[in-house]
């Protein structure tokens, strides 16, 4: 089990480093997403969730739909969040990169300096969390450490996003790791796998649903009158029963029209759960840094370092 967690972590870490180099002016988000997902499969691991690439005020849960034209601009705050599974054991990790290139058309130097501070703040939050994590610690203590580290930059954590426990084939296994002291007295135990993911922002620290659904999870079997919808549901049950999947994977398989209609019907009936992208207020910026760790008696092992 530990070996699988470590193997998944190494795969995610290597792909994260390579993919980060693609984050620059003019890169199509869909090229980045396709690169990450195909590299995970090439490594022999499974994809634990669609590669998320969330820009600027979007904190999480964006992945490209088919034929996505969304393009990264120099100076953009780009969150790359990826996950791989080995025997069902998951590595989940994210990094924020300020896109390389000539910023002049998009941002002032002062704005870029702010972007860099926001980027550093989530990294400092994660570092503080990792220094705090060990068996016997309350999860709220980790949240307090994150909040304190981010506050030193005069920035806010995202209060309504959390890290999470991981179990075999289960990305969100029930325990939440807050990004502030929420007084959750749950105590970490040796051997638990958790993903810690501080977000920092110059906004108020609350994200809300943005339009569109690009990521989905299977929920339950239901009958549908439309044959193509029934077929899509069967396909999801066979291929994506345990961890989130991309709408793009469905439209690639069934065609854009059929796929989109099916996902709409399946979501409407709650046979699948549609995740909305999560965003801060317009004009704000959000950074994220995430590692997966295994809780130890005297600290933790970071699998995605
Ligand atoms: Mn993640
Ligand atoms: Mn996560």
PDB file of C-alpha atoms and ligand atoms in Angstrom:
ATOM      1  CA  UNK A   1       0.000   0.000   0.000  1.00  0.00           C
ATOM      2  CA  UNK A   2       2.725   2.492   0.999  1.00  0.00           C
ATOM      3  CA  UNK A   3       4.733   1.446  -2.072  1.00  0.00           C
ATOM      4  CA  UNK A   4       1.737   2.220  -4.299  1.00  0.00           C
ATOM      5  CA  UNK A   5       1.232   5.627  -2.676  1.00  0.00           C
ATOM      6  CA  UNK A   6       4.910   6.419  -3.204  1.00  0.00           C
ATOM      7  CA  UNK A   7       4.873   5.182  -6.791  1.00  0.00           C
ATOM      8  CA  UNK A   8       1.793   7.289  -7.618  1.00  0.00           C
ATOM      9  CA  UNK A   9       3.451  10.255  -5.884  1.00  0.00           C
ATOM     10  CA  UNK A  10       6.619   9.987  -7.952  1.00  0.00           C
ATOM     11  CA  UNK A  11       4.609   9.790 -11.190  1.00  0.00           C
ATOM     12  CA  UNK A  12       2.593  12.890 -10.268  1.00  0.00           C
ATOM     13  CA  UNK A  13       5.685  14.797  -9.178  1.00  0.00           C
ATOM     14  CA  UNK A  14       7.584  14.077 -12.418  1.00  0.00           C
ATOM     15  CA  UNK A  15       4.644  14.995 -14.654  1.00  0.00           C
ATOM     16  CA  UNK A  16       3.926  18.130 -12.593  1.00  0.00           C
ATOM     17  CA  UNK A  17       7.498  19.362 -13.175  1.00  0.00           C
ATOM     18  CA  UNK A  18       7.426  18.690 -16.920  1.00  0.00           C
ATOM     19  CA  UNK A  19       3.932  20.139 -17.400  1.00  0.00           C
ATOM     20  CA  UNK A  20       4.836  23.295 -15.430  1.00  0.00           C
ATOM     21  CA  UNK A  21       7.343  24.151 -18.171  1.00  0.00           C
ATOM     22  CA  UNK A  22       4.454  24.361 -20.669  1.00  0.00           C
ATOM     23  CA  UNK A  23       2.752  27.116 -18.656  1.00  0.00           C
ATOM     24  CA  UNK A  24       3.569  30.209 -20.700  1.00  0.00           C
ATOM     25  CA  UNK A  25       2.042  32.829 -22.949  1.00  0.00           C
ATOM     26  CA  UNK A  26       0.041  31.281 -25.793  1.00  0.00           C
ATOM     27  CA  UNK A  27      -0.292  27.738 -24.417  1.00  0.00           C
ATOM     28  CA  UNK A  28      -3.726  26.239 -25.004  1.00  0.00           C
ATOM     29  CA  UNK A  29      -5.160  24.883 -21.755  1.00  0.00           C
ATOM     30  CA  UNK A  30      -6.371  21.767 -23.591  1.00  0.00           C
ATOM     31  CA  UNK A  31      -2.793  20.973 -24.708  1.00  0.00           C
ATOM     32  CA  UNK A  32      -1.618  21.127 -21.098  1.00  0.00           C
ATOM     33  CA  UNK A  33      -4.502  18.948 -19.912  1.00  0.00           C
ATOM     34  CA  UNK A  34      -3.978  16.377 -22.693  1.00  0.00           C
ATOM     35  CA  UNK A  35      -0.256  16.249 -21.984  1.00  0.00           C
ATOM     36  CA  UNK A  36      -0.796  15.561 -18.267  1.00  0.00           C
ATOM     37  CA  UNK A  37      -3.508  12.949 -18.771  1.00  0.00           C
ATOM     38  CA  UNK A  38      -1.632  11.085 -21.498  1.00  0.00           C
ATOM     39  CA  UNK A  39       1.594  11.062 -19.450  1.00  0.00           C
ATOM     40  CA  UNK A  40      -0.255   9.563 -16.468  1.00  0.00           C
ATOM     41  CA  UNK A  41      -1.575   6.755 -18.667  1.00  0.00           C
ATOM     42  CA  UNK A  42       1.845   6.257 -20.303  1.00  0.00           C
ATOM     43  CA  UNK A  43       3.384   5.776 -16.852  1.00  0.00           C
ATOM     44  CA  UNK A  44       1.093   2.793 -16.291  1.00  0.00           C
ATOM     45  CA  UNK A  45      -0.943   4.558 -13.593  1.00  0.00           C
ATOM     46  CA  UNK A  46      -4.638   5.463 -13.842  1.00  0.00           C
ATOM     47  CA  UNK A  47      -5.996   9.022 -13.885  1.00  0.00           C
ATOM     48  CA  UNK A  48      -7.415   9.843 -10.441  1.00  0.00           C
ATOM     49  CA  UNK A  49      -9.380  12.850 -11.763  1.00  0.00           C
ATOM     50  CA  UNK A  50      -9.342  15.047 -14.874  1.00  0.00           C
ATOM     51  CA  UNK A  51      -6.361  17.404 -14.963  1.00  0.00           C
ATOM     52  CA  UNK A  52      -7.590  20.748 -13.575  1.00  0.00           C
ATOM     53  CA  UNK A  53      -6.149  23.953 -15.014  1.00  0.00           C
ATOM     54  CA  UNK A  54      -7.752  26.922 -13.288  1.00  0.00           C
ATOM     55  CA  UNK A  55      -6.801  30.481 -14.229  1.00  0.00           C
ATOM     56  CA  UNK A  56      -6.696  33.671 -12.123  1.00  0.00           C
ATOM     57  CA  UNK A  57      -9.941  34.064 -10.097  1.00  0.00           C
ATOM     58  CA  UNK A  58     -10.936  30.436 -10.766  1.00  0.00           C
ATOM     59  CA  UNK A  59      -9.726  28.383  -7.800  1.00  0.00           C
ATOM     60  CA  UNK A  60     -10.510  24.841  -8.953  1.00  0.00           C
ATOM     61  CA  UNK A  61     -12.639  22.423 -10.985  1.00  0.00           C
ATOM     62  CA  UNK A  62     -11.959  23.708 -14.475  1.00  0.00           C
ATOM     63  CA  UNK A  63     -10.810  21.265 -17.125  1.00  0.00           C
ATOM     64  CA  UNK A  64     -10.990  21.748 -20.879  1.00  0.00           C
ATOM     65  CA  UNK A  65     -14.079  20.703 -22.797  1.00  0.00           C
ATOM     66  CA  UNK A  66     -13.512  19.335 -26.327  1.00  0.00           C
ATOM     67  CA  UNK A  67     -12.089  21.980 -28.686  1.00  0.00           C
ATOM     68  CA  UNK A  68     -11.378  24.367 -25.809  1.00  0.00           C
ATOM     69  CA  UNK A  69      -9.851  27.606 -27.106  1.00  0.00           C
ATOM     70  CA  UNK A  70      -8.915  28.925 -23.643  1.00  0.00           C
ATOM     71  CA  UNK A  71      -5.341  30.212 -23.867  1.00  0.00           C
ATOM     72  CA  UNK A  72      -2.857  31.121 -21.144  1.00  0.00           C
ATOM     73  CA  UNK A  73      -1.571  34.729 -21.179  1.00  0.00           C
ATOM     74  CA  UNK A  74       1.740  35.972 -19.790  1.00  0.00           C
ATOM     75  CA  UNK A  75       1.347  36.832 -16.108  1.00  0.00           C
ATOM     76  CA  UNK A  76      -1.759  34.685 -15.572  1.00  0.00           C
ATOM     77  CA  UNK A  77      -1.969  32.768 -12.300  1.00  0.00           C
ATOM     78  CA  UNK A  78      -2.255  29.158 -13.431  1.00  0.00           C
ATOM     79  CA  UNK A  79      -3.190  26.352 -11.041  1.00  0.00           C
ATOM     80  CA  UNK A  80      -2.270  22.901 -12.329  1.00  0.00           C
ATOM     81  CA  UNK A  81      -3.873  20.128 -10.261  1.00  0.00           C
ATOM     82  CA  UNK A  82      -3.312  16.492 -11.202  1.00  0.00           C
ATOM     83  CA  UNK A  83      -3.831  13.037  -9.752  1.00  0.00           C
ATOM     84  CA  UNK A  84      -2.671   9.500 -10.491  1.00  0.00           C
ATOM     85  CA  UNK A  85      -3.643   6.120  -9.020  1.00  0.00           C
ATOM     86  CA  UNK A  86      -1.534   3.000  -8.606  1.00  0.00           C
ATOM     87  CA  UNK A  87      -3.652   0.017  -7.517  1.00  0.00           C
ATOM     88  CA  UNK A  88      -6.244   2.613  -6.512  1.00  0.00           C
ATOM     89  CA  UNK A  89      -3.849   4.463  -4.188  1.00  0.00           C
ATOM     90  CA  UNK A  90      -3.958   8.138  -5.099  1.00  0.00           C
ATOM     91  CA  UNK A  91      -1.431  10.931  -5.387  1.00  0.00           C
ATOM     92  CA  UNK A  92      -3.046  14.387  -5.623  1.00  0.00           C
ATOM     93  CA  UNK A  93      -0.859  17.451  -6.113  1.00  0.00           C
ATOM     94  CA  UNK A  94      -1.148  20.999  -7.395  1.00  0.00           C
ATOM     95  CA  UNK A  95       1.154  23.870  -8.144  1.00  0.00           C
ATOM     96  CA  UNK A  96       0.661  27.510  -9.139  1.00  0.00           C
ATOM     97  CA  UNK A  97       2.753  28.973 -11.928  1.00  0.00           C
ATOM     98  CA  UNK A  98       2.794  32.610 -13.057  1.00  0.00           C
ATOM     99  CA  UNK A  99       2.810  32.200 -16.835  1.00  0.00           C
ATOM    100  CA  UNK A 100       6.039  33.213 -18.547  1.00  0.00           C
ATOM    101  CA  UNK A 101       6.186  35.703 -21.391  1.00  0.00           C
ATOM    102  CA  UNK A 102       5.869  39.388 -22.138  1.00  0.00           C
ATOM    103  CA  UNK A 103       3.467  40.649 -19.467  1.00  0.00           C
ATOM    104  CA  UNK A 104       3.178  44.198 -20.786  1.00  0.00           C
ATOM    105  CA  UNK A 105      -0.039  43.721 -22.725  1.00  0.00           C
ATOM    106  CA  UNK A 106      -1.814  42.044 -19.807  1.00  0.00           C
ATOM    107  CA  UNK A 107      -0.493  43.221 -16.441  1.00  0.00           C
ATOM    108  CA  UNK A 108       1.599  45.916 -14.780  1.00  0.00           C
ATOM    109  CA  UNK A 109       4.762  45.016 -12.882  1.00  0.00           C
ATOM    110  CA  UNK A 110       2.951  45.825  -9.598  1.00  0.00           C
ATOM    111  CA  UNK A 111       0.270  43.318 -10.495  1.00  0.00           C
ATOM    112  CA  UNK A 112       2.887  40.672 -11.264  1.00  0.00           C
ATOM    113  CA  UNK A 113       4.553  41.337  -7.899  1.00  0.00           C
ATOM    114  CA  UNK A 114       1.177  40.756  -6.242  1.00  0.00           C
ATOM    115  CA  UNK A 115       0.702  37.527  -8.208  1.00  0.00           C
ATOM    116  CA  UNK A 116       4.059  36.314  -6.952  1.00  0.00           C
ATOM    117  CA  UNK A 117       3.119  37.107  -3.352  1.00  0.00           C
ATOM    118  CA  UNK A 118      -0.164  35.250  -3.684  1.00  0.00           C
ATOM    119  CA  UNK A 119       1.714  32.308  -5.190  1.00  0.00           C
ATOM    120  CA  UNK A 120       4.246  32.323  -2.337  1.00  0.00           C
ATOM    121  CA  UNK A 121       1.513  32.540   0.298  1.00  0.00           C
ATOM    122  CA  UNK A 122      -0.133  29.225  -0.597  1.00  0.00           C
ATOM    123  CA  UNK A 123       3.316  27.599  -0.738  1.00  0.00           C
ATOM    124  CA  UNK A 124       4.055  28.971   2.748  1.00  0.00           C
ATOM    125  CA  UNK A 125       0.662  27.691   3.912  1.00  0.00           C
ATOM    126  CA  UNK A 126       1.451  24.203   2.645  1.00  0.00           C
ATOM    127  CA  UNK A 127       4.896  24.246   4.228  1.00  0.00           C
ATOM    128  CA  UNK A 128       3.395  25.239   7.591  1.00  0.00           C
ATOM    129  CA  UNK A 129       0.763  22.515   7.275  1.00  0.00           C
ATOM    130  CA  UNK A 130       3.346  19.824   6.509  1.00  0.00           C
ATOM    131  CA  UNK A 131       5.447  20.971   9.478  1.00  0.00           C
ATOM    132  CA  UNK A 132       2.358  20.558  11.703  1.00  0.00           C
ATOM    133  CA  UNK A 133       1.015  17.253  10.402  1.00  0.00           C
ATOM    134  CA  UNK A 134       1.689  14.135  12.486  1.00  0.00           C
ATOM    135  CA  UNK A 135      -0.289  11.442  14.279  1.00  0.00           C
ATOM    136  CA  UNK A 136      -2.245  12.866  17.235  1.00  0.00           C
ATOM    137  CA  UNK A 137      -2.734  16.359  15.807  1.00  0.00           C
ATOM    138  CA  UNK A 138      -6.202  17.859  15.400  1.00  0.00           C
ATOM    139  CA  UNK A 139      -6.968  18.820  11.801  1.00  0.00           C
ATOM    140  CA  UNK A 140      -7.969  22.310  12.968  1.00  0.00           C
ATOM    141  CA  UNK A 141      -4.339  22.828  14.109  1.00  0.00           C
ATOM    142  CA  UNK A 142      -3.228  22.273  10.523  1.00  0.00           C
ATOM    143  CA  UNK A 143      -5.838  24.788   9.393  1.00  0.00           C
ATOM    144  CA  UNK A 144      -4.585  27.299  11.963  1.00  0.00           C
ATOM    145  CA  UNK A 145      -1.009  26.893  10.682  1.00  0.00           C
ATOM    146  CA  UNK A 146      -2.149  27.465   7.085  1.00  0.00           C
ATOM    147  CA  UNK A 147      -4.164  30.543   8.019  1.00  0.00           C
ATOM    148  CA  UNK A 148      -1.325  32.049  10.040  1.00  0.00           C
ATOM    149  CA  UNK A 149       1.227  31.548   7.254  1.00  0.00           C
ATOM    150  CA  UNK A 150      -1.041  33.110   4.620  1.00  0.00           C
ATOM    151  CA  UNK A 151      -1.989  36.008   6.937  1.00  0.00           C
ATOM    152  CA  UNK A 152       1.668  37.007   7.068  1.00  0.00           C
ATOM    153  CA  UNK A 153       1.287  38.046   3.434  1.00  0.00           C
ATOM    154  CA  UNK A 154      -1.829  40.076   4.294  1.00  0.00           C
ATOM    155  CA  UNK A 155      -3.827  37.643   2.185  1.00  0.00           C
ATOM    156  CA  UNK A 156      -6.690  35.275   2.901  1.00  0.00           C
ATOM    157  CA  UNK A 157      -6.939  31.510   2.604  1.00  0.00           C
ATOM    158  CA  UNK A 158     -10.019  30.230   0.801  1.00  0.00           C
ATOM    159  CA  UNK A 159     -12.139  29.391   3.831  1.00  0.00           C
ATOM    160  CA  UNK A 160     -14.639  27.173   1.998  1.00  0.00           C
ATOM    161  CA  UNK A 161     -12.121  24.854   0.311  1.00  0.00           C
ATOM    162  CA  UNK A 162     -10.350  22.042   2.150  1.00  0.00           C
ATOM    163  CA  UNK A 163      -7.885  19.221   1.810  1.00  0.00           C
ATOM    164  CA  UNK A 164      -9.154  15.672   2.259  1.00  0.00           C
ATOM    165  CA  UNK A 165      -8.344  12.139   3.283  1.00  0.00           C
ATOM    166  CA  UNK A 166      -7.614   9.567   0.566  1.00  0.00           C
ATOM    167  CA  UNK A 167      -8.462   5.894   0.496  1.00  0.00           C
ATOM    168  CA  UNK A 168      -8.177   3.212  -2.154  1.00  0.00           C
ATOM    169  CA  UNK A 169     -10.208   4.384  -5.190  1.00  0.00           C
ATOM    170  CA  UNK A 170     -11.638   7.179  -3.045  1.00  0.00           C
ATOM    171  CA  UNK A 171     -10.455  10.735  -3.692  1.00  0.00           C
ATOM    172  CA  UNK A 172     -12.497  12.428  -0.955  1.00  0.00           C
ATOM    173  CA  UNK A 173     -12.642   9.848   1.787  1.00  0.00           C
ATOM    174  CA  UNK A 174     -14.550  11.791   4.443  1.00  0.00           C
ATOM    175  CA  UNK A 175     -12.041  13.744   6.536  1.00  0.00           C
ATOM    176  CA  UNK A 176     -11.545  17.418   5.644  1.00  0.00           C
ATOM    177  CA  UNK A 177      -8.350  19.376   6.261  1.00  0.00           C
ATOM    178  CA  UNK A 178      -9.385  23.023   6.713  1.00  0.00           C
ATOM    179  CA  UNK A 179      -7.385  26.082   5.666  1.00  0.00           C
ATOM    180  CA  UNK A 180      -8.205  27.909   8.936  1.00  0.00           C
ATOM    181  CA  UNK A 181      -8.983  26.939  12.529  1.00  0.00           C
ATOM    182  CA  UNK A 182     -12.534  25.622  12.146  1.00  0.00           C
ATOM    183  CA  UNK A 183     -12.407  23.921  15.586  1.00  0.00           C
ATOM    184  CA  UNK A 184     -12.673  20.469  14.017  1.00  0.00           C
ATOM    185  CA  UNK A 185     -11.245  18.216  16.726  1.00  0.00           C
ATOM    186  CA  UNK A 186     -10.710  15.206  14.448  1.00  0.00           C
ATOM    187  CA  UNK A 187      -7.310  13.700  15.288  1.00  0.00           C
ATOM    188  CA  UNK A 188      -4.993  12.372  12.567  1.00  0.00           C
ATOM    189  CA  UNK A 189      -3.822   8.776  12.850  1.00  0.00           C
ATOM    190  CA  UNK A 190      -0.586   7.114  11.811  1.00  0.00           C
ATOM    191  CA  UNK A 191      -0.741   5.693   8.294  1.00  0.00           C
ATOM    192  CA  UNK A 192      -3.551   7.911   7.012  1.00  0.00           C
ATOM    193  CA  UNK A 193      -3.119   9.411   3.540  1.00  0.00           C
ATOM    194  CA  UNK A 194      -4.278  13.000   3.211  1.00  0.00           C
ATOM    195  CA  UNK A 195      -4.069  15.724   0.591  1.00  0.00           C
ATOM    196  CA  UNK A 196      -3.342  19.181   2.010  1.00  0.00           C
ATOM    197  CA  UNK A 197      -4.184  22.056  -0.295  1.00  0.00           C
ATOM    198  CA  UNK A 198      -4.010  25.658   0.892  1.00  0.00           C
ATOM    199  CA  UNK A 199      -5.408  28.318  -1.422  1.00  0.00           C
ATOM    200  CA  UNK A 200      -4.390  31.975  -1.007  1.00  0.00           C
ATOM    201  CA  UNK A 201      -6.139  35.031  -2.423  1.00  0.00           C
ATOM    202  CA  UNK A 202      -6.304  38.809  -2.362  1.00  0.00           C
ATOM    203  CA  UNK A 203     -10.086  38.364  -2.325  1.00  0.00           C
ATOM    204  CA  UNK A 204     -12.304  37.675   0.665  1.00  0.00           C
ATOM    205  CA  UNK A 205     -11.520  33.975   0.732  1.00  0.00           C
ATOM    206  CA  UNK A 206     -14.875  32.602  -0.405  1.00  0.00           C
ATOM    207  CA  UNK A 207     -15.438  30.812  -3.705  1.00  0.00           C
ATOM    208  CA  UNK A 208     -18.768  30.373  -5.454  1.00  0.00           C
ATOM    209  CA  UNK A 209     -19.983  28.275  -8.373  1.00  0.00           C
ATOM    210  CA  UNK A 210     -19.138  29.603 -11.830  1.00  0.00           C
ATOM    211  CA  UNK A 211     -21.159  28.636 -14.928  1.00  0.00           C
ATOM    212  CA  UNK A 212     -20.486  25.399 -16.803  1.00  0.00           C
ATOM    213  CA  UNK A 213     -19.746  21.815 -15.734  1.00  0.00           C
ATOM    214  CA  UNK A 214     -16.576  20.117 -16.925  1.00  0.00           C
ATOM    215  CA  UNK A 215     -15.977  17.496 -14.235  1.00  0.00           C
ATOM    216  CA  UNK A 216     -18.455  14.859 -13.059  1.00  0.00           C
ATOM    217  CA  UNK A 217     -18.712  11.923 -10.642  1.00  0.00           C
ATOM    218  CA  UNK A 218     -20.799   8.785 -10.968  1.00  0.00           C
ATOM    219  CA  UNK A 219     -23.511   8.628  -8.295  1.00  0.00           C
ATOM    220  CA  UNK A 220     -26.165   6.002  -8.967  1.00  0.00           C
ATOM    221  CA  UNK A 221     -27.849   3.834 -11.567  1.00  0.00           C
ATOM    222  CA  UNK A 222     -31.174   5.063 -12.975  1.00  0.00           C
ATOM    223  CA  UNK A 223     -33.289   4.183 -15.993  1.00  0.00           C
ATOM    224  CA  UNK A 224     -33.371   6.686 -18.874  1.00  0.00           C
ATOM    225  CA  UNK A 225     -35.801   6.663 -21.773  1.00  0.00           C
ATOM    226  CA  UNK A 226     -33.227   7.982 -24.242  1.00  0.00           C
ATOM    227  CA  UNK A 227     -31.087   5.056 -25.433  1.00  0.00           C
ATOM    228  CA  UNK A 228     -27.936   7.122 -25.938  1.00  0.00           C
ATOM    229  CA  UNK A 229     -28.158   8.492 -22.381  1.00  0.00           C
ATOM    230  CA  UNK A 230     -28.564   4.950 -21.056  1.00  0.00           C
ATOM    231  CA  UNK A 231     -25.472   3.922 -23.047  1.00  0.00           C
ATOM    232  CA  UNK A 232     -23.422   6.817 -21.699  1.00  0.00           C
ATOM    233  CA  UNK A 233     -24.412   5.906 -18.150  1.00  0.00           C
ATOM    234  CA  UNK A 234     -23.382   2.284 -18.726  1.00  0.00           C
ATOM    235  CA  UNK A 235     -20.051   3.474 -20.122  1.00  0.00           C
ATOM    236  CA  UNK A 236     -19.496   5.678 -17.053  1.00  0.00           C
ATOM    237  CA  UNK A 237     -20.311   2.755 -14.743  1.00  0.00           C
ATOM    238  CA  UNK A 238     -17.813   0.574 -16.570  1.00  0.00           C
ATOM    239  CA  UNK A 239     -15.003   3.128 -16.801  1.00  0.00           C
ATOM    240  CA  UNK A 240     -15.444   5.892 -14.225  1.00  0.00           C
ATOM    241  CA  UNK A 241     -17.388   4.432 -11.321  1.00  0.00           C
ATOM    242  CA  UNK A 242     -15.013   5.406  -8.525  1.00  0.00           C
ATOM    243  CA  UNK A 243     -13.267   8.669  -9.311  1.00  0.00           C
ATOM    244  CA  UNK A 244     -14.249  11.881 -11.145  1.00  0.00           C
ATOM    245  CA  UNK A 245     -14.251  12.020 -14.938  1.00  0.00           C
ATOM    246  CA  UNK A 246     -14.115  14.719 -17.599  1.00  0.00           C
ATOM    247  CA  UNK A 247     -17.039  15.740 -19.786  1.00  0.00           C
ATOM    248  CA  UNK A 248     -14.455  15.844 -22.594  1.00  0.00           C
ATOM    249  CA  UNK A 249     -13.813  12.082 -22.211  1.00  0.00           C
ATOM    250  CA  UNK A 250     -17.539  11.464 -22.733  1.00  0.00           C
ATOM    251  CA  UNK A 251     -17.911  13.768 -25.740  1.00  0.00           C
ATOM    252  CA  UNK A 252     -14.712  12.267 -27.247  1.00  0.00           C
ATOM    253  CA  UNK A 253     -16.328   8.824 -26.967  1.00  0.00           C
ATOM    254  CA  UNK A 254     -19.937   9.603 -27.944  1.00  0.00           C
ATOM    255  CA  UNK A 255     -19.682  12.827 -29.979  1.00  0.00           C
ATOM    256  CA  UNK A 256     -20.174  16.368 -28.742  1.00  0.00           C
ATOM    257  CA  UNK A 257     -23.949  16.538 -29.173  1.00  0.00           C
ATOM    258  CA  UNK A 258     -24.889  13.121 -27.800  1.00  0.00           C
ATOM    259  CA  UNK A 259     -22.360  13.383 -25.010  1.00  0.00           C
ATOM    260  CA  UNK A 260     -23.534  16.826 -23.927  1.00  0.00           C
ATOM    261  CA  UNK A 261     -27.230  15.851 -23.950  1.00  0.00           C
ATOM    262  CA  UNK A 262     -26.515  12.704 -21.953  1.00  0.00           C
ATOM    263  CA  UNK A 263     -24.431  14.550 -19.347  1.00  0.00           C
ATOM    264  CA  UNK A 264     -27.191  17.112 -18.945  1.00  0.00           C
ATOM    265  CA  UNK A 265     -29.847  14.433 -18.418  1.00  0.00           C
ATOM    266  CA  UNK A 266     -27.644  12.362 -16.111  1.00  0.00           C
ATOM    267  CA  UNK A 267     -26.777  15.441 -14.029  1.00  0.00           C
ATOM    268  CA  UNK A 268     -30.406  16.575 -13.904  1.00  0.00           C
ATOM    269  CA  UNK A 269     -31.431  13.181 -12.512  1.00  0.00           C
ATOM    270  CA  UNK A 270     -28.389  13.079 -10.176  1.00  0.00           C
ATOM    271  CA  UNK A 271     -27.158   9.838 -11.723  1.00  0.00           C
ATOM    272  CA  UNK A 272     -23.904  11.791 -12.031  1.00  0.00           C
ATOM    273  CA  UNK A 273     -22.817  14.765  -9.953  1.00  0.00           C
ATOM    274  CA  UNK A 274     -21.697  17.839 -11.926  1.00  0.00           C
ATOM    275  CA  UNK A 275     -18.944  19.959 -10.341  1.00  0.00           C
ATOM    276  CA  UNK A 276     -19.076  23.665 -11.101  1.00  0.00           C
ATOM    277  CA  UNK A 277     -15.819  25.596 -11.429  1.00  0.00           C
ATOM    278  CA  UNK A 278     -15.200  27.514  -8.202  1.00  0.00           C
ATOM    279  CA  UNK A 279     -14.244  31.162  -8.361  1.00  0.00           C
ATOM    280  CA  UNK A 280     -13.390  34.175  -6.255  1.00  0.00           C
ATOM    281  CA  UNK A 281     -14.784  37.624  -7.095  1.00  0.00           C
ATOM    282  CA  UNK A 282     -13.884  38.947 -10.531  1.00  0.00           C
ATOM    283  CA  UNK A 283     -10.531  40.709 -10.554  1.00  0.00           C
ATOM    284  CA  UNK A 284      -9.182  38.673  -7.623  1.00  0.00           C
ATOM    285  CA  UNK A 285      -6.465  36.067  -7.924  1.00  0.00           C
ATOM    286  CA  UNK A 286      -6.193  32.647  -6.300  1.00  0.00           C
ATOM    287  CA  UNK A 287      -3.134  30.424  -5.846  1.00  0.00           C
ATOM    288  CA  UNK A 288      -3.040  26.796  -4.692  1.00  0.00           C
ATOM    289  CA  UNK A 289      -0.354  24.391  -3.633  1.00  0.00           C
ATOM    290  CA  UNK A 290      -1.066  20.778  -2.763  1.00  0.00           C
ATOM    291  CA  UNK A 291       0.789  17.669  -1.689  1.00  0.00           C
ATOM    292  CA  UNK A 292      -0.309  14.208  -0.640  1.00  0.00           C
ATOM    293  CA  UNK A 293       1.176  13.015   2.645  1.00  0.00           C
ATOM    294  CA  UNK A 294       1.189   9.877   4.771  1.00  0.00           C
ATOM    295  CA  UNK A 295       0.781  10.670   8.462  1.00  0.00           C
ATOM    296  CA  UNK A 296       3.600   9.290  10.650  1.00  0.00           C
ATOM    297  CA  UNK A 297       4.151   9.136  14.416  1.00  0.00           C
ATOM    298  CA  UNK A 298       6.620  12.017  14.390  1.00  0.00           C
ATOM    299  CA  UNK A 299       5.679  13.881  11.238  1.00  0.00           C
ATOM    300  CA  UNK A 300       4.732  12.822   7.743  1.00  0.00           C
ATOM    301  CA  UNK A 301       6.030  11.527   4.427  1.00  0.00           C
ATOM    302  CA  UNK A 302       5.249  13.715   1.426  1.00  0.00           C
ATOM    303  CA  UNK A 303       4.561  11.340  -1.478  1.00  0.00           C
ATOM    304  CA  UNK A 304       4.348  14.021  -4.186  1.00  0.00           C
ATOM    305  CA  UNK A 305       7.456  16.040  -3.310  1.00  0.00           C
TER     306      UNK A 305
HETATM  307 MN1  LIG B   1      -5.790  18.332  -6.226  1.00  0.00          MN
HETATM  308 MN1  LIG B   2      -7.078  17.481  -3.485  1.00  0.00          MN
END
